[in-house]
PDB file of C-alpha atoms in Angstrom:
ATOM      1  CA  SER A   1       4.315  -5.244 -71.442  1.00 63.00           C
ATOM      2  CA  TYR A   2       3.366  -8.813 -70.552  1.00 70.00           C
ATOM      3  CA  THR A   3       6.601 -10.072 -72.098  1.00 80.00           C
ATOM      4  CA  LEU A   4       8.436  -7.743 -69.742  1.00 81.00           C
ATOM      5  CA  PHE A   5       6.436  -9.111 -66.788  1.00 79.00           C
ATOM      6  CA  LEU A   6       7.306 -12.643 -67.869  1.00 84.00           C
ATOM      7  CA  LEU A   7      11.000 -11.735 -67.886  1.00 90.00           C
ATOM      8  CA  ILE A   8      10.847  -9.879 -64.550  1.00 89.00           C
ATOM      9  CA  THR A   9       8.989 -12.752 -62.894  1.00 89.00           C
ATOM     10  CA  PHE A  10      11.468 -15.269 -64.295  1.00 93.00           C
ATOM     11  CA  VAL A  11      14.445 -13.289 -62.983  1.00 94.00           C
ATOM     12  CA  GLU A  12      12.877 -12.881 -59.526  1.00 94.00           C
ATOM     13  CA  LEU A  13      12.012 -16.571 -59.336  1.00 95.00           C
ATOM     14  CA  ASN A  14      15.370 -17.690 -60.652  1.00 95.00           C
ATOM     15  CA  ILE A  15      17.277 -15.597 -58.096  1.00 95.00           C
ATOM     16  CA  GLY A  16      14.982 -16.649 -55.241  1.00 94.00           C
ATOM     17  CA  LEU A  17      15.066 -20.352 -56.086  1.00 95.00           C
ATOM     18  CA  HIS A  18      18.856 -20.271 -56.490  1.00 95.00           C
ATOM     19  CA  LEU A  19      19.192 -18.599 -53.071  1.00 95.00           C
ATOM     20  CA  LEU A  20      17.012 -21.379 -51.628  1.00 95.00           C
ATOM     21  CA  LYS A  21      19.277 -23.938 -53.365  1.00 94.00           C
ATOM     22  CA  ILE A  22      16.386 -25.517 -55.272  1.00 94.00           C
ATOM     23  CA  PRO A  23      17.656 -27.980 -57.906  1.00 95.00           C
ATOM     24  CA  TYR A  24      16.795 -27.015 -61.503  1.00 95.00           C
ATOM     25  CA  ALA A  25      15.919 -23.496 -60.342  1.00 94.00           C
ATOM     26  CA  GLY A  26      16.076 -22.064 -63.870  1.00 93.00           C
ATOM     27  CA  VAL A  27      13.689 -24.639 -65.329  1.00 95.00           C
ATOM     28  CA  ILE A  28      11.293 -24.291 -62.401  1.00 95.00           C
ATOM     29  CA  ALA A  29      11.468 -20.475 -62.604  1.00 94.00           C
ATOM     30  CA  ALA A  30      10.700 -20.555 -66.342  1.00 94.00           C
ATOM     31  CA  SER A  31       7.766 -22.921 -65.804  1.00 93.00           C
ATOM     32  CA  ILE A  32       6.266 -20.795 -63.023  1.00 93.00           C
ATOM     33  CA  ALA A  33       6.799 -17.580 -65.037  1.00 91.00           C
ATOM     34  CA  ILE A  34       4.884 -19.089 -67.963  1.00 89.00           C
ATOM     35  CA  PHE A  35       2.175 -20.303 -65.562  1.00 87.00           C
ATOM     36  CA  ASP A  36       2.013 -16.711 -64.270  1.00 83.00           C
ATOM     37  CA  LEU A  37       0.563 -15.592 -67.607  1.00 78.00           C
ATOM     38  CA  MET A  38      -2.743 -17.113 -66.465  1.00 75.00           C
ATOM     39  CA  PRO A  39      -4.253 -14.224 -64.486  1.00 64.00           C
ATOM     40  CA  ILE A  40      -6.442 -16.186 -62.095  1.00 70.00           C
ATOM     41  CA  LEU A  41      -3.728 -18.683 -61.166  1.00 76.00           C
ATOM     42  CA  GLY A  42      -0.477 -16.747 -61.443  1.00 83.00           C
ATOM     43  CA  THR A  43       2.593 -17.454 -59.375  1.00 89.00           C
ATOM     44  CA  GLY A  44       0.441 -17.932 -56.291  1.00 89.00           C
ATOM     45  CA  GLY A  45      -1.129 -20.991 -57.900  1.00 90.00           C
ATOM     46  CA  ILE A  46       2.209 -22.735 -57.452  1.00 93.00           C
ATOM     47  CA  LEU A  47       4.076 -20.849 -54.731  1.00 95.00           C
ATOM     48  CA  ILE A  48       1.279 -20.811 -52.123  1.00 95.00           C
ATOM     49  CA  PRO A  49       0.663 -24.587 -52.201  1.00 95.00           C
ATOM     50  CA  TRP A  50       4.446 -25.143 -52.250  1.00 96.00           C
ATOM     51  CA  THR A  51       4.753 -22.982 -49.116  1.00 96.00           C
ATOM     52  CA  VAL A  52       1.969 -24.870 -47.347  1.00 97.00           C
ATOM     53  CA  ILE A  53       3.360 -28.299 -48.284  1.00 97.00           C
ATOM     54  CA  ALA A  54       6.869 -27.323 -47.171  1.00 96.00           C
ATOM     55  CA  ALA A  55       5.479 -26.163 -43.806  1.00 97.00           C
ATOM     56  CA  VAL A  56       3.367 -29.292 -43.341  1.00 97.00           C
ATOM     57  CA  VAL A  57       6.340 -31.601 -43.937  1.00 97.00           C
ATOM     58  CA  GLY A  58       8.414 -29.561 -41.486  1.00 96.00           C
ATOM     59  CA  ASN A  59      10.713 -27.721 -43.899  1.00 96.00           C
ATOM     60  CA  TYR A  60      10.094 -24.308 -42.329  1.00 96.00           C
ATOM     61  CA  ARG A  61      13.142 -22.672 -43.934  1.00 95.00           C
ATOM     62  CA  MET A  62      11.831 -23.606 -47.382  1.00 96.00           C
ATOM     63  CA  ALA A  63       8.282 -22.551 -46.485  1.00 96.00           C
ATOM     64  CA  LEU A  64       9.486 -19.168 -45.262  1.00 96.00           C
ATOM     65  CA  GLY A  65      11.734 -18.666 -48.303  1.00 96.00           C
ATOM     66  CA  ILE A  66       9.044 -19.543 -50.849  1.00 96.00           C
ATOM     67  CA  GLY A  67       6.498 -17.431 -48.948  1.00 96.00           C
ATOM     68  CA  VAL A  68       8.805 -14.400 -48.934  1.00 96.00           C
ATOM     69  CA  LEU A  69       9.583 -14.952 -52.618  1.00 96.00           C
ATOM     70  CA  TYR A  70       5.850 -14.930 -53.413  1.00 95.00           C
ATOM     71  CA  ILE A  71       5.325 -11.712 -51.436  1.00 94.00           C
ATOM     72  CA  VAL A  72       8.231  -9.982 -53.211  1.00 94.00           C
ATOM     73  CA  ILE A  73       6.969 -11.040 -56.665  1.00 92.00           C
ATOM     74  CA  THR A  74       3.449  -9.867 -55.818  1.00 89.00           C
ATOM     75  CA  MET A  75       4.650  -6.501 -54.513  1.00 90.00           C
ATOM     76  CA  VAL A  76       6.854  -5.855 -57.547  1.00 88.00           C
ATOM     77  CA  ARG A  77       4.056  -6.834 -59.912  1.00 83.00           C
ATOM     78  CA  ASN A  78       1.450  -4.695 -58.127  1.00 80.00           C
ATOM     79  CA  TYR A  79       3.801  -1.736 -58.310  1.00 82.00           C
ATOM     80  CA  LEU A  80       4.910  -2.125 -61.929  1.00 79.00           C
ATOM     81  CA  GLU A  81       1.813  -3.451 -63.707  1.00 74.00           C
ATOM     82  CA  PRO A  82      -0.341  -0.298 -63.712  1.00 69.00           C
ATOM     83  CA  LYS A  83       2.630   1.868 -64.676  1.00 71.00           C
ATOM     84  CA  LEU A  84       3.897  -0.312 -67.523  1.00 72.00           C
ATOM     85  CA  VAL A  85       0.517  -1.248 -68.969  1.00 66.00           C
ATOM     86  CA  GLY A  86      -0.711   2.344 -68.634  1.00 64.00           C
ATOM     87  CA  LYS A  87       2.360   3.682 -70.374  1.00 66.00           C
ATOM     88  CA  GLN A  88       1.971   1.149 -73.197  1.00 65.00           C
ATOM     89  CA  ILE A  89      -1.654   2.089 -73.866  1.00 63.00           C
ATOM     90  CA  GLY A  90      -1.506   5.778 -72.934  1.00 67.00           C
ATOM     91  CA  LEU A  91      -3.549   5.743 -69.720  1.00 70.00           C
ATOM     92  CA  HIS A  92      -2.973   7.001 -66.201  1.00 72.00           C
ATOM     93  CA  PRO A  93      -1.740   4.139 -63.957  1.00 72.00           C
ATOM     94  CA  LEU A  94      -4.804   4.358 -61.681  1.00 78.00           C
ATOM     95  CA  ALA A  95      -7.201   4.180 -64.650  1.00 79.00           C
ATOM     96  CA  THR A  96      -5.237   1.217 -65.970  1.00 77.00           C
ATOM     97  CA  LEU A  97      -5.328  -0.540 -62.593  1.00 79.00           C
ATOM     98  CA  ILE A  98      -9.081  -0.052 -62.322  1.00 85.00           C
ATOM     99  CA  ALA A  99      -9.629  -1.271 -65.897  1.00 83.00           C
ATOM    100  CA  LEU A 100      -7.446  -4.342 -65.260  1.00 81.00           C
ATOM    101  CA  PHE A 101      -9.286  -5.172 -62.045  1.00 83.00           C
ATOM    102  CA  VAL A 102     -12.822  -4.562 -63.303  1.00 88.00           C
ATOM    103  CA  GLY A 103     -12.164  -6.279 -66.617  1.00 84.00           C
ATOM    104  CA  SER A 104     -10.697  -9.400 -65.030  1.00 84.00           C
ATOM    105  CA  ARG A 105     -13.487  -9.607 -62.442  1.00 85.00           C
ATOM    106  CA  LEU A 106     -16.275  -9.233 -64.994  1.00 87.00           C
ATOM    107  CA  PHE A 107     -14.887 -11.134 -67.985  1.00 83.00           C
ATOM    108  CA  GLY A 108     -11.795 -13.037 -66.822  1.00 82.00           C
ATOM    109  CA  LEU A 109      -8.860 -13.177 -69.223  1.00 75.00           C
ATOM    110  CA  ALA A 110     -10.758 -11.437 -72.041  1.00 80.00           C
ATOM    111  CA  GLY A 111     -11.677  -8.570 -69.720  1.00 81.00           C
ATOM    112  CA  LEU A 112      -8.148  -8.332 -68.344  1.00 78.00           C
ATOM    113  CA  PHE A 113      -6.935  -7.383 -71.811  1.00 76.00           C
ATOM    114  CA  GLY A 114     -10.146  -5.985 -73.279  1.00 82.00           C
ATOM    115  CA  PHE A 115     -11.080  -3.367 -70.675  1.00 83.00           C
ATOM    116  CA  PRO A 116      -7.761  -1.477 -70.704  1.00 80.00           C
ATOM    117  CA  VAL A 117      -7.681  -1.598 -74.508  1.00 80.00           C
ATOM    118  CA  ALA A 118     -11.289  -0.370 -74.750  1.00 84.00           C
ATOM    119  CA  LEU A 119     -10.552   2.410 -72.269  1.00 83.00           C
ATOM    120  CA  SER A 120      -7.470   3.384 -74.252  1.00 79.00           C
ATOM    121  CA  VAL A 121      -9.476   3.524 -77.485  1.00 82.00           C
ATOM    122  CA  ILE A 122     -12.115   5.705 -75.818  1.00 83.00           C
ATOM    123  CA  VAL A 123      -9.456   8.053 -74.426  1.00 78.00           C
ATOM    124  CA  GLN A 124      -7.681   8.272 -77.790  1.00 76.00           C
ATOM    125  CA  LEU A 125     -10.962   8.973 -79.581  1.00 79.00           C
ATOM    126  CA  ARG A 126     -11.781  11.727 -77.087  1.00 75.00           C
ATOM    127  CA  ARG A 127      -8.310  13.210 -77.505  1.00 70.00           C
ATOM    128  CA  GLY A 128      -8.699  13.113 -81.274  1.00 70.00           C
ATOM    129  CA  LYS A 129     -12.090  14.791 -81.020  1.00 60.00           C
ATOM    130  CA  GLN A 130     -10.645  17.573 -78.834  1.00 57.00           C
ATOM    131  CA  ILE A 131      -7.766  18.117 -81.222  1.00 51.00           C
ATOM    132  CA  HIS A 132     -10.124  18.113 -84.195  1.00 51.00           C
ATOM    133  CA  HIS A 133     -12.471  20.657 -82.591  1.00 50.00           C
ATOM    134  CA  SER A 134      -9.681  23.034 -81.663  1.00 50.00           C
ATOM    135  CA  GLU A 135      -8.340  23.318 -85.212  1.00 49.00           C
TER     136      GLU A 135
END
């Protein structure tokens, strides 16, 4: 699922940066998409400072464009992540979202991946137990 997020983020960035007429948009989009794999930093670690710097130097069109691009990427990700990750590991999207949030807050990157996986294992074990008892 994270490979899919990488691709989605790259496409969003590439389109947005091309619309803003940023030179080397594809290379920049690929770099930011790879940077996005780091959960604490993400796209905001680059796009937010870029927005602020563009505004400070007086390039308000660029600041607005990069800011809107960041908001769109964040909204798409917040919508898709629980659904895609939950589907991959067999959990309800809300349970997946909670596991992602709690895991990342408590244990960082390890918790981001570990909590949903642990929850999935527990759910699968419980399902197996119920199937086993009913036979």
